[in-house]
Short mmCIF file of C-alpha atoms and ligand atoms in Angstrom, two decimals:
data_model
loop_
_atom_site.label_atom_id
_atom_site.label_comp_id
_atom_site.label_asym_id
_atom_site.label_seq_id
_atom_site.Cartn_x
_atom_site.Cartn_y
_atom_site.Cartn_z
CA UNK A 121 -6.37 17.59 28.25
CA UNK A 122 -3.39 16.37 26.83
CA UNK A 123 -4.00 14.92 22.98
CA UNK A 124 -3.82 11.40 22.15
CA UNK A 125 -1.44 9.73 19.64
CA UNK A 126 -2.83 5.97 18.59
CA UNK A 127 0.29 4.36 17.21
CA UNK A 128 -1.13 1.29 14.60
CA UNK A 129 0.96 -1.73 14.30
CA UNK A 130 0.13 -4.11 11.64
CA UNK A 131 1.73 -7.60 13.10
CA UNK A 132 1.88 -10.80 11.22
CA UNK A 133 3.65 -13.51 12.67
CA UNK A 134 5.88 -11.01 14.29
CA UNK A 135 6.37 -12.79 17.61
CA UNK A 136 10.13 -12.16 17.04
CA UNK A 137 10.19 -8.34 16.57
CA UNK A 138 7.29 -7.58 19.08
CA UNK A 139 9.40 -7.43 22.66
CA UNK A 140 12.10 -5.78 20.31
CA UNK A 141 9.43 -3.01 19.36
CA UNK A 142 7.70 -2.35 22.28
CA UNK A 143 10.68 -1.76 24.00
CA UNK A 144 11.40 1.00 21.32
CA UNK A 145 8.10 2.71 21.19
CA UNK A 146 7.92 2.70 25.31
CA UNK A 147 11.34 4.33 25.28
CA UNK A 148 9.54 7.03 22.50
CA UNK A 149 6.95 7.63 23.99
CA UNK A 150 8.15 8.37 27.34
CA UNK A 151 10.00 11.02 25.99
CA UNK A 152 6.61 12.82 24.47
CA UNK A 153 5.61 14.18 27.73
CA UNK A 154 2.97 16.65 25.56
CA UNK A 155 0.71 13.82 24.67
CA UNK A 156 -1.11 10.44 25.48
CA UNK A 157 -0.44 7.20 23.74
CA UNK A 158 -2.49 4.01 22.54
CA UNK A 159 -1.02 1.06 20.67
CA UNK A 160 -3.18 -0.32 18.85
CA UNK A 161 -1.82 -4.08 17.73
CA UNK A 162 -3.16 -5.29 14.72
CA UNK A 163 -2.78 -9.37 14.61
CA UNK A 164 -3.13 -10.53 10.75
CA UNK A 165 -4.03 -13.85 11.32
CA UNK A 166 -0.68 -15.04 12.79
CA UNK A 167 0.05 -18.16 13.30
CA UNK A 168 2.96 -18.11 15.58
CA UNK A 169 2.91 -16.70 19.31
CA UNK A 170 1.57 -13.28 18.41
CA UNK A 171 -1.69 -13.01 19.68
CA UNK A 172 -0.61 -14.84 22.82
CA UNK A 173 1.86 -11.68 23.04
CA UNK A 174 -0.03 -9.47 22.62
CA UNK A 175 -2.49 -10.88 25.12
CA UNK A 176 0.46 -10.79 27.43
CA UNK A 177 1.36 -6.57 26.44
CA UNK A 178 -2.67 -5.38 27.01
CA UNK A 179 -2.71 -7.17 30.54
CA UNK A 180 0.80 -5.59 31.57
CA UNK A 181 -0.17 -2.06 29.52
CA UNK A 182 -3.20 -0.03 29.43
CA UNK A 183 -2.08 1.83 26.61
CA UNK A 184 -2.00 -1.29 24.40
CA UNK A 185 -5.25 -2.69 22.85
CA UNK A 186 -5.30 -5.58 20.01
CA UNK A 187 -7.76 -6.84 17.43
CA UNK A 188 -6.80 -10.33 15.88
CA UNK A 189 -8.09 -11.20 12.55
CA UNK A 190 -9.72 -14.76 11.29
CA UNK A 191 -7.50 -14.86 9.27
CA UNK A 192 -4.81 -13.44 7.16
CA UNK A 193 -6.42 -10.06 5.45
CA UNK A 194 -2.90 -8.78 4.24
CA UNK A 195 -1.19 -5.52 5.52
CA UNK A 196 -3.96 -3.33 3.78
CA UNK A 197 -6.51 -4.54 5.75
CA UNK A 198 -4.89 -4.39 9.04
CA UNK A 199 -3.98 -1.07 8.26
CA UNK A 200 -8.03 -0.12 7.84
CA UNK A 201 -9.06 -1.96 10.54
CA UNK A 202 -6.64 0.28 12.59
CA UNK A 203 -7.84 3.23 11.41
CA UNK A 204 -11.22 2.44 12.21
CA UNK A 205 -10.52 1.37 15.77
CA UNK A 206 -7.99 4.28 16.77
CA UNK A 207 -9.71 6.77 18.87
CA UNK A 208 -6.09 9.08 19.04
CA UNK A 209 -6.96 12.89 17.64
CA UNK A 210 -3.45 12.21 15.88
CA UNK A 211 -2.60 8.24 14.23
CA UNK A 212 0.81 6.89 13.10
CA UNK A 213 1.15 3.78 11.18
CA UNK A 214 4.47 1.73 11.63
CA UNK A 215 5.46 -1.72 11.31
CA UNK A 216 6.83 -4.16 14.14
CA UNK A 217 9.85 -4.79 12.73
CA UNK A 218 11.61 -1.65 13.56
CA UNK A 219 12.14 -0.71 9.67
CA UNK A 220 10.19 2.50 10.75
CA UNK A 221 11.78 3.92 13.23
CA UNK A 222 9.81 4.95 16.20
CA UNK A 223 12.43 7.72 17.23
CA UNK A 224 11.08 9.98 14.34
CA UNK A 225 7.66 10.51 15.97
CA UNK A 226 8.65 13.56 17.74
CA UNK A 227 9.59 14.88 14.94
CA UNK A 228 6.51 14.56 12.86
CA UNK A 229 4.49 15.66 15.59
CA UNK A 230 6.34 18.98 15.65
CA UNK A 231 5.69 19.64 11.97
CA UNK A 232 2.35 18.87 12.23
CA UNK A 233 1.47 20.75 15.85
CA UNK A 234 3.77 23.34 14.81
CA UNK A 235 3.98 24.26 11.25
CA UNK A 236 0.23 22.99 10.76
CA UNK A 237 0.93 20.19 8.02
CA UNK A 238 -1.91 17.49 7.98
CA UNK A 239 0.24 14.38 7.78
CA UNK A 240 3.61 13.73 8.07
CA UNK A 241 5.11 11.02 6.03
CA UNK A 242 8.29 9.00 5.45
CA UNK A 243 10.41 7.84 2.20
CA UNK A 244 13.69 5.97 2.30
CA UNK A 245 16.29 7.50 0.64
CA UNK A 246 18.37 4.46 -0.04
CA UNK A 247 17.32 0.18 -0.73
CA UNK A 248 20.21 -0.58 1.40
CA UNK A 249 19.96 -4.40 2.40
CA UNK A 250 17.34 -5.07 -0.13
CA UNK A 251 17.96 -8.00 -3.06
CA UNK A 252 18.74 -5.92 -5.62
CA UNK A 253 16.24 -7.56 -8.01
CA UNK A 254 13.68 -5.91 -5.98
CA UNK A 255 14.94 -2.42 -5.63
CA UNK A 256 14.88 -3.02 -9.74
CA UNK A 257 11.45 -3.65 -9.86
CA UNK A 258 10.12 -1.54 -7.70
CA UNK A 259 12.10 1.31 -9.11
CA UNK A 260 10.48 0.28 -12.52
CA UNK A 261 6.85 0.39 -10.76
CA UNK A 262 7.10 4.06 -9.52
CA UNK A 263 8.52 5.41 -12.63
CA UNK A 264 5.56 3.42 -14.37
CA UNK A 265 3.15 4.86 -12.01
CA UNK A 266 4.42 8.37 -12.37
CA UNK A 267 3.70 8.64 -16.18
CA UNK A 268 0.25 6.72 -16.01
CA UNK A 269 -1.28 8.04 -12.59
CA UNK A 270 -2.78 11.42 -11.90
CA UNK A 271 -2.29 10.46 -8.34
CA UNK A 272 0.97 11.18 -6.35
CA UNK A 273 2.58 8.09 -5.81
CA UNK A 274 5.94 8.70 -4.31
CA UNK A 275 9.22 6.60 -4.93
CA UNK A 276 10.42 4.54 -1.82
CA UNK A 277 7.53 6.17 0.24
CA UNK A 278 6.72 3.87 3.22
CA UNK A 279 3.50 3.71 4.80
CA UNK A 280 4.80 5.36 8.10
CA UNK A 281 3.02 8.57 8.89
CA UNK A 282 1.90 10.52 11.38
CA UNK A 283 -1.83 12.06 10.42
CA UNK A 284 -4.59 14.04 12.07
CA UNK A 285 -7.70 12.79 12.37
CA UNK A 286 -9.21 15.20 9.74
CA UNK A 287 -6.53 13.19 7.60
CA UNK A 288 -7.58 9.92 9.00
CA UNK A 289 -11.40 10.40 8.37
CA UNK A 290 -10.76 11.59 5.43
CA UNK A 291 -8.77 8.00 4.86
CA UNK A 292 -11.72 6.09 6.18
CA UNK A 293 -14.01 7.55 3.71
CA UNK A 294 -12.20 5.33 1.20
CA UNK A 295 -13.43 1.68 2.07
CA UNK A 296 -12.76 0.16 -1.34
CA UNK A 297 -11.79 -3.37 -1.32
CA UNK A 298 -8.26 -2.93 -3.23
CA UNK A 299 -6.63 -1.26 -1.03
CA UNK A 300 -3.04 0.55 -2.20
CA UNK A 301 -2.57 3.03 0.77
CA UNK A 302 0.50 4.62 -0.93
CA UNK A 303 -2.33 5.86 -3.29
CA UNK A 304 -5.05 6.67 -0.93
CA UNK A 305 -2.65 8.37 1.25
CA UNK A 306 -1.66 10.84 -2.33
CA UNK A 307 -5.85 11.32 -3.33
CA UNK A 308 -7.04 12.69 -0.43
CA UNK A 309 -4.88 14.96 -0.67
CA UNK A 310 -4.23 17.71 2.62
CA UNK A 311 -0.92 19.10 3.64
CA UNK A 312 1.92 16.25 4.31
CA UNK A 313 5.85 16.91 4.96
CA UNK A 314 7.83 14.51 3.80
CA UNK A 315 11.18 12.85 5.67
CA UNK A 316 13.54 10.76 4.35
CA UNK A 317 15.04 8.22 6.15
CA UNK A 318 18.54 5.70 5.57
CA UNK A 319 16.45 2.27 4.59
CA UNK A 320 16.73 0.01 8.22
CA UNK A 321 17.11 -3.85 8.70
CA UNK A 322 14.88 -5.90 10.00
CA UNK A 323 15.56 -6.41 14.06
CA UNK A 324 14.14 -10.05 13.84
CA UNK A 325 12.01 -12.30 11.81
CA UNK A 326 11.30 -12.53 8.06
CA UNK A 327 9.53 -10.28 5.83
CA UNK A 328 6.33 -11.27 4.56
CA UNK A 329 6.25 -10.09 0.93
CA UNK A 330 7.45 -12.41 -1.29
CA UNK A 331 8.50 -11.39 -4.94
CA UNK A 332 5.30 -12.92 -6.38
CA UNK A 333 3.22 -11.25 -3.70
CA UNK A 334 4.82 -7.71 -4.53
CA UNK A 335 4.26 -8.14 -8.01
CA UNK A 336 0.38 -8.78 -7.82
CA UNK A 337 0.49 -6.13 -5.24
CA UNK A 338 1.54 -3.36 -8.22
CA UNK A 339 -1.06 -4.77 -10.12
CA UNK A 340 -3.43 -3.33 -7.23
CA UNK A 341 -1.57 -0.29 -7.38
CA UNK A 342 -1.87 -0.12 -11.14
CA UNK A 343 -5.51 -1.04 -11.93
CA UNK A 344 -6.67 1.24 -8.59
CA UNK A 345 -5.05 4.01 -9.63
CA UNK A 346 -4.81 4.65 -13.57
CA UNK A 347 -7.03 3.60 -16.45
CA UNK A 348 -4.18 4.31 -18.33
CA UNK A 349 -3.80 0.68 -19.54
CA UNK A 350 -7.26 0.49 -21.16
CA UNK A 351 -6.86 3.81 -22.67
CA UNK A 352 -3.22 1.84 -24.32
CA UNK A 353 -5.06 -0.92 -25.34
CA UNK A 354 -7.69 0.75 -27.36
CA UNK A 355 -5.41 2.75 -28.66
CA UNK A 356 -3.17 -0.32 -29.95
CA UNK A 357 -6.93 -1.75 -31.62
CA UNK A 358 -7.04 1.58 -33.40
CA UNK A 359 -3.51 1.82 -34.68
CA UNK A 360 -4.00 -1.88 -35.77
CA UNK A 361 -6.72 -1.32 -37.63
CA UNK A 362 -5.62 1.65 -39.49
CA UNK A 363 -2.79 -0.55 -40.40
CA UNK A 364 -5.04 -3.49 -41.18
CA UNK A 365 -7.24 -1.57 -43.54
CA UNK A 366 -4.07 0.14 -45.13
CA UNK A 367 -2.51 -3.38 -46.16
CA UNK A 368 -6.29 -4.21 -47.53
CA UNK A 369 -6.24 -1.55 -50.24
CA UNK A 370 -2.18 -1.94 -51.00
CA UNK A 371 -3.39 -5.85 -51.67
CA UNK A 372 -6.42 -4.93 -53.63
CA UNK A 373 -4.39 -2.64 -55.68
CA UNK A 374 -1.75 -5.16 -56.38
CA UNK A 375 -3.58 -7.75 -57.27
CA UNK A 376 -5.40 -5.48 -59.50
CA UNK A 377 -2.31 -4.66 -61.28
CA UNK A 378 -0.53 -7.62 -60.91
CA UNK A 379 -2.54 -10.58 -60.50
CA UNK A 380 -2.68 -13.01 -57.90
CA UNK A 381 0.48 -14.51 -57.44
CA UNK A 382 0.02 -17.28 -53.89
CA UNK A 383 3.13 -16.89 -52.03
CA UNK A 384 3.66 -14.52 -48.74
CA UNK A 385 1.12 -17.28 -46.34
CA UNK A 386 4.64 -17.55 -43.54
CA UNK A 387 4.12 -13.74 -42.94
CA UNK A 388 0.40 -13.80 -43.02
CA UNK A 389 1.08 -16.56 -40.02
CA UNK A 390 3.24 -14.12 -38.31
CA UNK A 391 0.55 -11.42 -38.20
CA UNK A 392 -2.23 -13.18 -37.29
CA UNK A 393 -0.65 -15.16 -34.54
CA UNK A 394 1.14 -11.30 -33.26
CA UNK A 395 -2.63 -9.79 -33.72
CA UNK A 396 -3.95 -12.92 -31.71
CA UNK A 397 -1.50 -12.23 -28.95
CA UNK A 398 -2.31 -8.62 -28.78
CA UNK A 399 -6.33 -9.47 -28.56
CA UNK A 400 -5.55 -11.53 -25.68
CA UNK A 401 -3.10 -9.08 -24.31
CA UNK A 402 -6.61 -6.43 -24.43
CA UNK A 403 -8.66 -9.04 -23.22
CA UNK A 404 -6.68 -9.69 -19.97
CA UNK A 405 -6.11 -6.09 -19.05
CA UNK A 406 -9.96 -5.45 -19.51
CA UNK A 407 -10.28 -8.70 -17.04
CA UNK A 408 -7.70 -7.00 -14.64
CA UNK A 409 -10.27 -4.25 -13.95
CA UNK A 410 -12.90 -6.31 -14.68
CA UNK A 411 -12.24 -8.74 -11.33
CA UNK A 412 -11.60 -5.78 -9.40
CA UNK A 413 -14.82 -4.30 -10.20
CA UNK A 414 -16.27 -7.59 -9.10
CA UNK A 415 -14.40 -7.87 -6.17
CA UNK A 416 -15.69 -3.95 -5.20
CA UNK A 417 -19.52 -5.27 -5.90
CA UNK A 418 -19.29 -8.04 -3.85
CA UNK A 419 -18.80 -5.65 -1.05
CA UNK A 420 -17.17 -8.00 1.54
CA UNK A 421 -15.78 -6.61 4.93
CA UNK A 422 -12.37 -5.96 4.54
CA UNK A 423 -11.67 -8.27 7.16
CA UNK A 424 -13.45 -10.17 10.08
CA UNK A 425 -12.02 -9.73 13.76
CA UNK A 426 -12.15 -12.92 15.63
CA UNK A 427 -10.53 -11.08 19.20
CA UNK A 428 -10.17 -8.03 20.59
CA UNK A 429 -9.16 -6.61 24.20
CA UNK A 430 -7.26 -4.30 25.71
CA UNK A 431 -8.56 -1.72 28.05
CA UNK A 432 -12.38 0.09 27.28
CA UNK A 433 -11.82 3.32 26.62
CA UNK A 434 -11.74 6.02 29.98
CA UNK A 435 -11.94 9.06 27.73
CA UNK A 436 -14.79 10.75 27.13
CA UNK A 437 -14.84 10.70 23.58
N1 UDP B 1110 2.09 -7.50 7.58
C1 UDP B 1110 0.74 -7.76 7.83
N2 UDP B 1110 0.08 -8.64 7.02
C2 UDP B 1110 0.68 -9.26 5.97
C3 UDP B 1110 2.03 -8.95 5.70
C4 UDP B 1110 2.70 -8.06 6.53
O1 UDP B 1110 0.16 -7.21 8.77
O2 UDP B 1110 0.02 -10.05 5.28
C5 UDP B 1110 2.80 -6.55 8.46
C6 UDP B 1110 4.09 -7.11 9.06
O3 UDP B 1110 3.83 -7.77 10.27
C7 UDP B 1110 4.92 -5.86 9.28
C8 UDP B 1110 4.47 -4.96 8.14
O4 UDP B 1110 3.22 -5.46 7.69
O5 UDP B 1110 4.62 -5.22 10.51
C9 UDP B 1110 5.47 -4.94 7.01
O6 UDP B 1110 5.77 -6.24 6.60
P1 UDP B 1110 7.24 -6.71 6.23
O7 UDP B 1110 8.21 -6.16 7.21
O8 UDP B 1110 7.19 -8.18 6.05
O9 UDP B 1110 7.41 -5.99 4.82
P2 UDP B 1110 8.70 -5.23 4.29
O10 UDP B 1110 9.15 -4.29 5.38
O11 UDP B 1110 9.70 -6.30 4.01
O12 UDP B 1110 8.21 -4.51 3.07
MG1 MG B 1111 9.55 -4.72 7.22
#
């Protein structure tokens, strides 16, 4: 029996880029005689024509199946839910908009059917067509992550890959709340192959991450994956008290030998206003991991599926 690749789409509002895509991946994956398809459409809570699309793709397509969220989960989310709804013995995760390029599944399946890797994934080598603002601080977030994570996060590294399902169960064994799957994908660890691909345009639409969206996004990526800033901040309350106790006994001393002359209160401002900031500083890095930790005990679903369809499954798995 020939294996089964489920290909997971994360859509949001991607009514634009759908016909676009499908056209692609059909074209792919009639060239993969070897092996079965599924593709597995994840709606994020759209609210333009994509669920009505997809709709349209499961009644003209066997292969496709869709589950449509309540609401909008984010890109993490839809990414779990498709794991957890793929039955393929391999998965690949790629976006609608064409910025992963379909054509490179043969490819990975070859390194991973042949050369036995566990999970073949993709990096772009260049930003091209990005606002450079954003390359800048995204740059800046890997090389922070590098020095402050024990866990491999690679620069540019997309969320495209193809995986086994040993990879994939492995994956699913992770059902923490804050999700950063460019982290998740690096601690579980296995074999992967990496590719690099020239960074592609959009083919339609408008991407979804906004600067401000990115940026608490990091902070996900940060607090789930190092403790590194706690570690900094105790530190810093050390190093201020050593420095605190040292300007006690110089003061002490000099007023022993000189007296007490009253001048000096504008600096003595100055620190405690700097000491102040750095206490708060402490106080909201403790509450970054603090609200994560409450988000994790809440234990909420990850996301709530309001539709689903697409053909039941014929195999006997
Ligand atoms: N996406 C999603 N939920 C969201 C945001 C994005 O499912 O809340 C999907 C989106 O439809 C696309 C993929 O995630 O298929 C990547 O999004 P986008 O292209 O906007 O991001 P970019 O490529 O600009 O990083
Ligand atoms: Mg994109």
């Amino acid at each position: 029996m020939k294996k089964l690749i489920s290909v997971i789409v994360p859509c949001f509002n991607e009514e634009e880029a759908l016909p676009h895509f499908y056209r692609e991946i059909c074209r792919v994956s009639g060239e993969m005689e070897q092996v079965d398809f599924e593709f597995l459409f994840i709606d994020d809570g759209s609210s333009d024509g994509t669920l009505a699309a997809l709709r349209k793709l499961a009644e003209g397509d066997r292969r496709v199946r869709y589950v449509s969220f309540s609401r909008n989960f984010g890109k993490e989310a839809a990414m779990y839910a498709g794991f957890q709804n793929c039955r393929g013995d391999y998965a690949a995760v790629m976006d609608a908009d064409l910025q992963d390029p379909p054509a490179l599944l043969p490819e990975m399946l070859r390194w991973i059917e042949e050369e036995g890797y566990d999970s073949v994934a993709t990096r772009r080598v260049t930003r091209k067509g990005e606002p450079p603002i954003r390359s800048f601080f995204a740059r800046r977030f890997y090389g922070l992550m590098r020095h402050i994570s024990r866990t491999e996060i690679v620069d540019g590294a997309r969320d495209y890959r193809l995986m086994t399902r040993q990879f994939l169960n492995a994956l699913l064994r992770l059902c923490e709340v804050n999700r950063f799957s460019k982290g998740l994908y690096g601690w579980v660890g296995f074999r992967t192959k990496w590719l690099e691909f020239e960074n592609q345009e959009r083919v339609a639409g408008t991407t979804k991450w906004s600067f401000w969206k990115l940026l608490l996004y990091s902070f996900d990526g940060i607090v789930a994956f190092s403790v590194t800033p706690l570690a900094i901040s105790s530190l810093t309350g050390i190093f201020f008290c050593l420095v605190s106790f040292l300007a006690i006994c110089f003061i002490v001393i000099r007023t022993l030998l000189y007296g007490d002359p009253v001048a000096g209160w504008p600096s003595l401002a100055c620190i405690v206003t700097f000491i102040g900031g750095i206490q708060l500083l402490c106080i909201g890095i403790l509450g970054q991991y603090l609200s994560k930790t409450y988000l994790e005990v809440k234990n909420r679903p990850i996301y709530l599926v309001k539709e689903s369809g697409g053909e039941e499954d014929d195999r006997d798995r």
